[in-house]
CSV table of C-alpha atoms in Angstrom, one decimal:
chain,number,residue,atom,x,y,z
A,114,UNK,CA,12.3,18.3,-4.3
A,115,UNK,CA,14.0,21.5,-3.3
A,116,UNK,CA,10.8,23.4,-2.6
A,117,UNK,CA,8.4,20.9,-1.0
A,118,UNK,CA,6.5,23.6,0.8
A,119,UNK,CA,5.2,25.2,-2.4
A,120,UNK,CA,3.1,22.1,-3.3
A,121,UNK,CA,-0.2,21.6,-1.5
A,122,UNK,CA,-0.7,18.0,-2.8
A,123,UNK,CA,0.3,15.7,-0.1
A,124,UNK,CA,0.9,12.9,-2.6
A,125,UNK,CA,3.6,14.9,-4.4
A,126,UNK,CA,5.1,16.0,-1.1
A,127,UNK,CA,5.3,12.4,0.1
A,128,UNK,CA,7.0,11.4,-3.2
A,129,UNK,CA,9.6,14.2,-2.9
A,130,UNK,CA,10.3,13.3,0.8
A,131,UNK,CA,10.6,9.6,-0.2
A,132,UNK,CA,13.5,10.2,-2.7
A,133,UNK,CA,15.1,12.8,-0.4
A,134,UNK,CA,15.3,10.1,2.2
A,135,UNK,CA,17.6,8.2,-0.2
A,136,UNK,CA,19.8,11.4,-0.3
A,137,UNK,CA,18.7,12.3,-3.9
A,138,UNK,CA,17.7,15.9,-4.7
A,139,UNK,CA,16.5,18.0,-7.6
A,140,UNK,CA,20.1,18.2,-9.0
A,141,UNK,CA,20.6,14.5,-9.2
A,142,UNK,CA,21.8,13.6,-12.7
A,143,UNK,CA,19.6,11.7,-15.1
A,144,UNK,CA,22.2,9.0,-15.3
A,145,UNK,CA,22.2,8.4,-11.5
A,146,UNK,CA,18.4,8.5,-11.5
A,147,UNK,CA,18.2,5.9,-14.3
A,148,UNK,CA,20.8,3.7,-12.7
A,149,UNK,CA,18.9,3.7,-9.4
A,150,UNK,CA,15.6,2.9,-11.2
A,151,UNK,CA,17.0,0.0,-13.2
A,152,UNK,CA,18.7,-1.4,-10.1
A,153,UNK,CA,15.2,-1.6,-8.5
A,154,UNK,CA,14.0,-3.4,-11.7
A,155,UNK,CA,16.9,-5.8,-11.6
A,156,UNK,CA,16.2,-6.6,-7.9
A,157,UNK,CA,12.6,-7.3,-8.7
A,158,UNK,CA,13.5,-9.7,-11.6
A,159,UNK,CA,16.0,-11.6,-9.3
A,160,UNK,CA,13.3,-11.9,-6.6
A,161,UNK,CA,10.7,-13.2,-9.1
A,162,UNK,CA,13.2,-15.8,-10.5
A,163,UNK,CA,14.9,-17.0,-7.3
A,164,UNK,CA,12.2,-16.7,-4.7
A,165,UNK,CA,9.1,-17.2,-6.7
A,166,UNK,CA,10.6,-19.6,-9.2
A,167,UNK,CA,9.2,-17.7,-12.3
A,168,UNK,CA,10.7,-19.2,-15.5
A,169,UNK,CA,11.1,-16.4,-18.1
A,170,UNK,CA,11.9,-19.0,-20.8
A,171,UNK,CA,8.2,-19.7,-21.0
A,172,UNK,CA,6.6,-17.7,-23.8
A,173,UNK,CA,3.8,-16.2,-21.5
A,174,UNK,CA,6.3,-15.0,-18.9
A,175,UNK,CA,8.9,-13.8,-21.4
A,176,UNK,CA,6.2,-11.8,-23.3
A,177,UNK,CA,5.1,-10.1,-20.0
A,178,UNK,CA,8.8,-9.4,-19.2
A,179,UNK,CA,9.3,-7.7,-22.5
A,180,UNK,CA,6.2,-5.5,-22.0
A,181,UNK,CA,7.3,-4.8,-18.5
A,182,UNK,CA,10.7,-3.7,-19.6
A,183,UNK,CA,9.2,-1.4,-22.3
A,184,UNK,CA,6.6,0.2,-20.0
A,185,UNK,CA,9.0,0.5,-17.1
A,186,UNK,CA,11.6,2.3,-19.2
A,187,UNK,CA,8.9,4.7,-20.6
A,188,UNK,CA,7.2,5.5,-17.3
A,189,UNK,CA,9.1,4.3,-14.2
A,190,UNK,CA,12.8,4.8,-14.9
A,191,UNK,CA,12.7,8.2,-13.2
A,192,UNK,CA,11.8,9.7,-9.8
A,193,UNK,CA,8.1,9.3,-9.7
A,194,UNK,CA,5.2,7.7,-7.9
A,195,UNK,CA,5.5,4.8,-10.3
A,196,UNK,CA,9.1,4.1,-9.2
A,197,UNK,CA,8.0,4.3,-5.6
A,198,UNK,CA,5.5,1.5,-6.3
A,199,UNK,CA,8.3,-0.8,-7.4
A,200,UNK,CA,10.7,0.1,-4.5
A,201,UNK,CA,7.9,-0.8,-2.1
A,202,UNK,CA,7.0,-3.9,-4.0
A,203,UNK,CA,10.7,-5.0,-3.9
A,204,UNK,CA,10.7,-4.6,-0.2
A,205,UNK,CA,7.4,-6.6,0.2
A,206,UNK,CA,8.6,-9.5,-2.0
A,207,UNK,CA,12.0,-9.6,-0.4
A,208,UNK,CA,10.8,-9.6,3.2
A,209,UNK,CA,7.5,-11.4,3.0
A,210,UNK,CA,7.3,-15.1,3.9
A,211,UNK,CA,5.7,-16.9,0.9
A,212,UNK,CA,2.7,-18.1,2.8
A,213,UNK,CA,1.9,-14.5,4.0
A,214,UNK,CA,2.4,-12.8,0.6
A,215,UNK,CA,-1.2,-11.8,0.1
A,216,UNK,CA,-1.4,-10.2,3.5
A,217,UNK,CA,1.8,-8.3,3.2
A,218,UNK,CA,0.7,-7.3,-0.3
A,219,UNK,CA,-2.5,-5.8,1.2
A,220,UNK,CA,-0.4,-3.8,3.6
A,221,UNK,CA,1.6,-2.4,0.7
A,222,UNK,CA,-1.5,-1.4,-1.2
A,223,UNK,CA,-2.8,0.5,1.9
A,224,UNK,CA,0.5,2.3,2.6
A,225,UNK,CA,0.8,3.3,-1.0
A,226,UNK,CA,-2.8,4.6,-0.9
A,227,UNK,CA,-2.3,6.6,2.3
A,228,UNK,CA,1.0,8.3,1.3
A,229,UNK,CA,1.2,8.4,-2.5
A,230,UNK,CA,-2.1,7.7,-4.4
A,231,UNK,CA,-5.3,8.1,-2.3
A,232,UNK,CA,-7.5,6.2,-4.8
A,233,UNK,CA,-5.6,3.1,-4.0
A,234,UNK,CA,-7.5,2.9,-0.8
A,235,UNK,CA,-10.7,2.6,-2.9
A,236,UNK,CA,-8.9,-0.1,-5.0
A,237,UNK,CA,-8.2,-2.0,-1.8
A,238,UNK,CA,-11.7,-1.7,-0.5
A,239,UNK,CA,-13.2,-2.9,-3.9
A,240,UNK,CA,-10.7,-5.8,-4.1
A,241,UNK,CA,-11.9,-7.1,-0.7
A,242,UNK,CA,-15.6,-6.7,-1.7
A,243,UNK,CA,-15.0,-8.4,-5.1
A,244,UNK,CA,-13.0,-11.1,-3.4
A,245,UNK,CA,-16.0,-12.1,-1.2
A,246,UNK,CA,-18.6,-11.6,-3.9
A,247,UNK,CA,-16.9,-13.7,-6.6
A,248,UNK,CA,-15.7,-16.4,-4.2
A,249,UNK,CA,-19.1,-17.0,-2.8
A,250,UNK,CA,-20.5,-20.4,-3.7
A,251,UNK,CA,-24.0,-19.3,-2.7
A,252,UNK,CA,-24.4,-16.8,-5.5
A,253,UNK,CA,-24.9,-17.5,-9.2
A,254,UNK,CA,-22.9,-15.7,-11.9
A,255,UNK,CA,-25.7,-13.2,-12.8
A,256,UNK,CA,-26.2,-12.2,-9.1
A,257,UNK,CA,-22.4,-11.7,-8.7
A,258,UNK,CA,-22.4,-9.4,-11.7
A,259,UNK,CA,-25.3,-7.5,-10.3
A,260,UNK,CA,-23.5,-7.1,-6.9
A,261,UNK,CA,-20.4,-5.8,-8.8
A,262,UNK,CA,-22.5,-2.9,-10.2
A,263,UNK,CA,-24.2,-2.5,-6.8
A,264,UNK,CA,-20.8,-2.0,-5.3
A,265,UNK,CA,-20.0,0.7,-7.9
A,266,UNK,CA,-23.3,2.5,-7.3
A,267,UNK,CA,-22.7,2.3,-3.5
A,268,UNK,CA,-19.4,4.0,-3.9
A,269,UNK,CA,-21.0,6.8,-6.0
A,270,UNK,CA,-23.8,7.3,-3.5
A,271,UNK,CA,-21.4,7.3,-0.6
A,272,UNK,CA,-19.1,9.8,-2.2
A,273,UNK,CA,-22.0,12.1,-3.2
A,274,UNK,CA,-23.5,12.0,0.3
A,275,UNK,CA,-20.1,12.9,1.9
A,276,UNK,CA,-18.8,15.5,-0.6
A,277,UNK,CA,-21.8,16.5,-2.7
A,278,UNK,CA,-19.8,15.7,-5.8
A,279,UNK,CA,-19.6,12.9,-8.3
A,280,UNK,CA,-16.7,10.4,-8.6
A,281,UNK,CA,-16.4,10.6,-12.4
A,282,UNK,CA,-16.0,14.4,-12.2
A,283,UNK,CA,-12.3,13.8,-11.2
A,284,UNK,CA,-11.6,12.9,-14.8
A,285,UNK,CA,-13.6,15.9,-16.2
A,286,UNK,CA,-11.8,18.3,-13.8
A,287,UNK,CA,-8.4,17.2,-15.1
A,288,UNK,CA,-9.4,17.2,-18.8
A,289,UNK,CA,-11.1,20.6,-18.7
A,290,UNK,CA,-7.7,22.3,-18.6
A,291,UNK,CA,-6.2,20.1,-21.4
A,292,UNK,CA,-8.8,20.3,-24.3
A,293,UNK,CA,-6.7,22.8,-26.3
A,294,UNK,CA,-3.4,21.0,-25.8
A,295,UNK,CA,-2.4,19.3,-29.1
A,296,UNK,CA,-0.4,16.7,-27.2
A,297,UNK,CA,-3.4,15.3,-25.3
A,298,UNK,CA,-4.7,13.1,-28.0
A,299,UNK,CA,-5.7,10.2,-25.9
A,300,UNK,CA,-8.2,12.0,-23.6
A,301,UNK,CA,-11.2,10.1,-22.2
A,302,UNK,CA,-13.9,12.6,-21.5
A,303,UNK,CA,-17.2,12.2,-19.7
A,304,UNK,CA,-20.0,12.1,-22.3
A,305,UNK,CA,-22.5,13.5,-19.8
A,306,UNK,CA,-22.5,16.5,-17.4
A,307,UNK,CA,-23.1,15.0,-14.0
A,308,UNK,CA,-26.2,16.1,-12.2
A,309,UNK,CA,-27.3,12.8,-10.5
A,310,UNK,CA,-26.0,9.3,-9.6
A,311,UNK,CA,-27.5,8.1,-12.9
A,312,UNK,CA,-25.2,10.3,-15.0
A,313,UNK,CA,-22.3,9.5,-12.8
A,314,UNK,CA,-22.9,5.8,-13.3
A,315,UNK,CA,-23.3,6.2,-17.1
A,316,UNK,CA,-20.0,8.1,-17.2
A,317,UNK,CA,-18.5,5.2,-15.2
A,318,UNK,CA,-19.8,2.7,-17.8
A,319,UNK,CA,-18.4,4.9,-20.6
A,320,UNK,CA,-15.0,4.9,-18.8
A,321,UNK,CA,-15.1,1.2,-18.2
A,322,UNK,CA,-15.8,0.4,-21.9
A,323,UNK,CA,-13.0,2.7,-22.9
A,324,UNK,CA,-10.6,0.7,-20.7
A,325,UNK,CA,-11.1,-2.1,-23.2
A,326,UNK,CA,-12.4,-0.6,-26.4
A,327,UNK,CA,-11.5,2.8,-28.0
A,328,UNK,CA,-15.0,4.2,-28.3
A,329,UNK,CA,-13.6,7.5,-29.7
A,330,UNK,CA,-11.3,5.8,-32.1
A,331,UNK,CA,-7.5,5.5,-32.3
A,332,UNK,CA,-5.6,8.9,-32.3
A,333,UNK,CA,-2.1,7.7,-31.4
A,334,UNK,CA,0.2,4.8,-32.0
A,335,UNK,CA,0.5,4.6,-28.2
A,336,UNK,CA,-3.2,3.8,-28.0
A,337,UNK,CA,-2.6,0.7,-30.2
A,338,UNK,CA,0.1,-0.5,-27.8
A,339,UNK,CA,-2.3,0.1,-24.8
A,340,UNK,CA,-5.3,-1.8,-26.3
A,341,UNK,CA,-3.0,-4.7,-27.3
A,342,UNK,CA,-1.7,-4.8,-23.7
A,343,UNK,CA,-5.2,-4.6,-22.0
A,344,UNK,CA,-6.4,-7.5,-24.0
A,345,UNK,CA,-3.4,-9.5,-23.1
A,346,UNK,CA,-4.5,-8.9,-19.5
A,347,UNK,CA,-8.0,-10.0,-20.3
A,348,UNK,CA,-6.9,-13.2,-22.0
A,349,UNK,CA,-4.4,-14.1,-19.3
A,350,UNK,CA,-7.0,-13.6,-16.5
A,351,UNK,CA,-9.6,-15.6,-18.5
A,352,UNK,CA,-7.2,-18.5,-18.8
A,353,UNK,CA,-6.4,-18.2,-15.2
A,354,UNK,CA,-10.1,-18.5,-14.3
A,355,UNK,CA,-10.5,-21.5,-16.5
A,356,UNK,CA,-7.5,-23.3,-14.9
A,357,UNK,CA,-8.4,-22.3,-11.3
A,358,UNK,CA,-12.1,-22.9,-10.9
A,359,UNK,CA,-11.9,-23.6,-7.2
A,360,UNK,CA,-9.1,-21.5,-5.9
A,361,UNK,CA,-8.9,-17.8,-6.9
A,362,UNK,CA,-6.0,-15.8,-5.7
A,363,UNK,CA,-6.6,-12.4,-4.1
A,364,UNK,CA,-4.4,-10.7,-6.7
A,365,UNK,CA,-7.0,-11.4,-9.4
A,366,UNK,CA,-9.5,-9.2,-7.6
A,367,UNK,CA,-6.9,-6.5,-7.2
A,368,UNK,CA,-6.6,-6.4,-11.0
A,369,UNK,CA,-10.4,-6.2,-11.3
A,370,UNK,CA,-10.6,-3.4,-8.6
A,371,UNK,CA,-7.9,-1.4,-10.3
A,372,UNK,CA,-9.6,-1.4,-13.7
A,373,UNK,CA,-12.9,-0.6,-12.0
A,374,UNK,CA,-11.5,2.5,-10.2
A,375,UNK,CA,-9.6,3.6,-13.4
A,376,UNK,CA,-13.0,3.7,-15.1
A,377,UNK,CA,-13.9,6.6,-12.8
A,378,UNK,CA,-10.6,8.5,-12.6
A,379,UNK,CA,-8.3,8.0,-15.6
A,380,UNK,CA,-8.3,11.1,-17.8
A,381,UNK,CA,-6.5,9.5,-20.8
A,382,UNK,CA,-5.1,6.3,-22.1
A,383,UNK,CA,-1.5,7.2,-21.3
A,384,UNK,CA,-2.3,7.6,-17.6
A,385,UNK,CA,-4.2,4.3,-17.7
A,386,UNK,CA,-1.2,2.4,-19.1
A,387,UNK,CA,1.3,4.1,-16.7
A,388,UNK,CA,-0.7,3.2,-13.7
A,389,UNK,CA,-1.3,-0.4,-14.9
A,390,UNK,CA,2.4,-1.3,-15.0
A,391,UNK,CA,2.2,-2.6,-11.5
A,392,UNK,CA,-0.2,-5.3,-12.8
A,393,UNK,CA,2.6,-7.0,-14.7
A,394,UNK,CA,4.6,-8.4,-11.7
A,395,UNK,CA,1.2,-9.1,-10.0
A,396,UNK,CA,0.1,-11.1,-13.1
A,397,UNK,CA,3.4,-13.0,-13.1
A,398,UNK,CA,3.0,-13.9,-9.4
A,399,UNK,CA,-0.6,-15.0,-10.0
A,400,UNK,CA,-0.1,-17.0,-13.1
A,401,UNK,CA,2.9,-18.8,-11.7
A,402,UNK,CA,1.5,-19.6,-8.3
A,403,UNK,CA,1.6,-23.3,-9.2
A,404,UNK,CA,5.4,-23.1,-9.1
A,405,UNK,CA,5.1,-23.0,-5.3
A,406,UNK,CA,4.6,-25.9,-3.0
A,407,UNK,CA,1.2,-26.6,-1.4
A,408,UNK,CA,2.6,-25.3,1.9
A,409,UNK,CA,3.7,-22.1,0.3
A,410,UNK,CA,0.3,-21.6,-1.5
A,411,UNK,CA,-2.0,-22.4,1.4
A,412,UNK,CA,-2.4,-18.8,2.4
A,413,UNK,CA,-3.6,-17.8,-1.1
A,414,UNK,CA,-7.0,-16.9,0.3
A,415,UNK,CA,-6.0,-13.8,2.2
A,416,UNK,CA,-8.8,-13.6,4.7
A,417,UNK,CA,-10.0,-16.9,6.2
């Protein structure tokens, strides 16, 4: 934060400038940093309870809250891109009229992608495509699944044509410098050296399976926590789908898009969990949308 000019990564520079805007600096005490972060957390909880009528006495909501508190304390209670997410989310939830929530949420995703994590722009693009594919009444389930993978291959082809590289190489590039580090025991490596779209797609599939199943085995207690958590997401989304056969909220497709993009980029399980923390308040909003009145919910389909 005191030497922004030495970092060539615009995302890190944007993060430093963001906290400098609040008059923090590199010498800010950890206590002040933690107090600020937990204040952001408290604001989010109050907004979810008072504005979105989320009842944390319900077991499902309480369980998500406990996980959120644990993960937030581990990864977001410090000056980081993860804390920026929740500051921006607080602003969105506070200022957005309920019936325009999905539209303002989309703006939040784009802004965060432009300034802090570029791959969020891919998440946003995928979420829109998936929204239209899976909400189509003219397509059967098998064809929708096929179009999901066509979307993935389309991204790979587009990236290769523009850059000459392969999307899944981002993970390999990060991990190539960490192989000898004893503390990187949750690495997800590409099984194949990329030389074509086919190997890139197979590396994507390997990453996607690893999101849900530890193909390489469990090497850390943290991995056990992660895989319990990801299957909680799967179960909650499955129940949501069963209970909402007609109306599907946009945020469901954001969850799907994030997991899809993580299958390309995430170098390890710890990074995967850290970046998935944002899904907890999104799941809470999605799973409790029935708390809102019909007038408040009528804008649930974001692009009509």
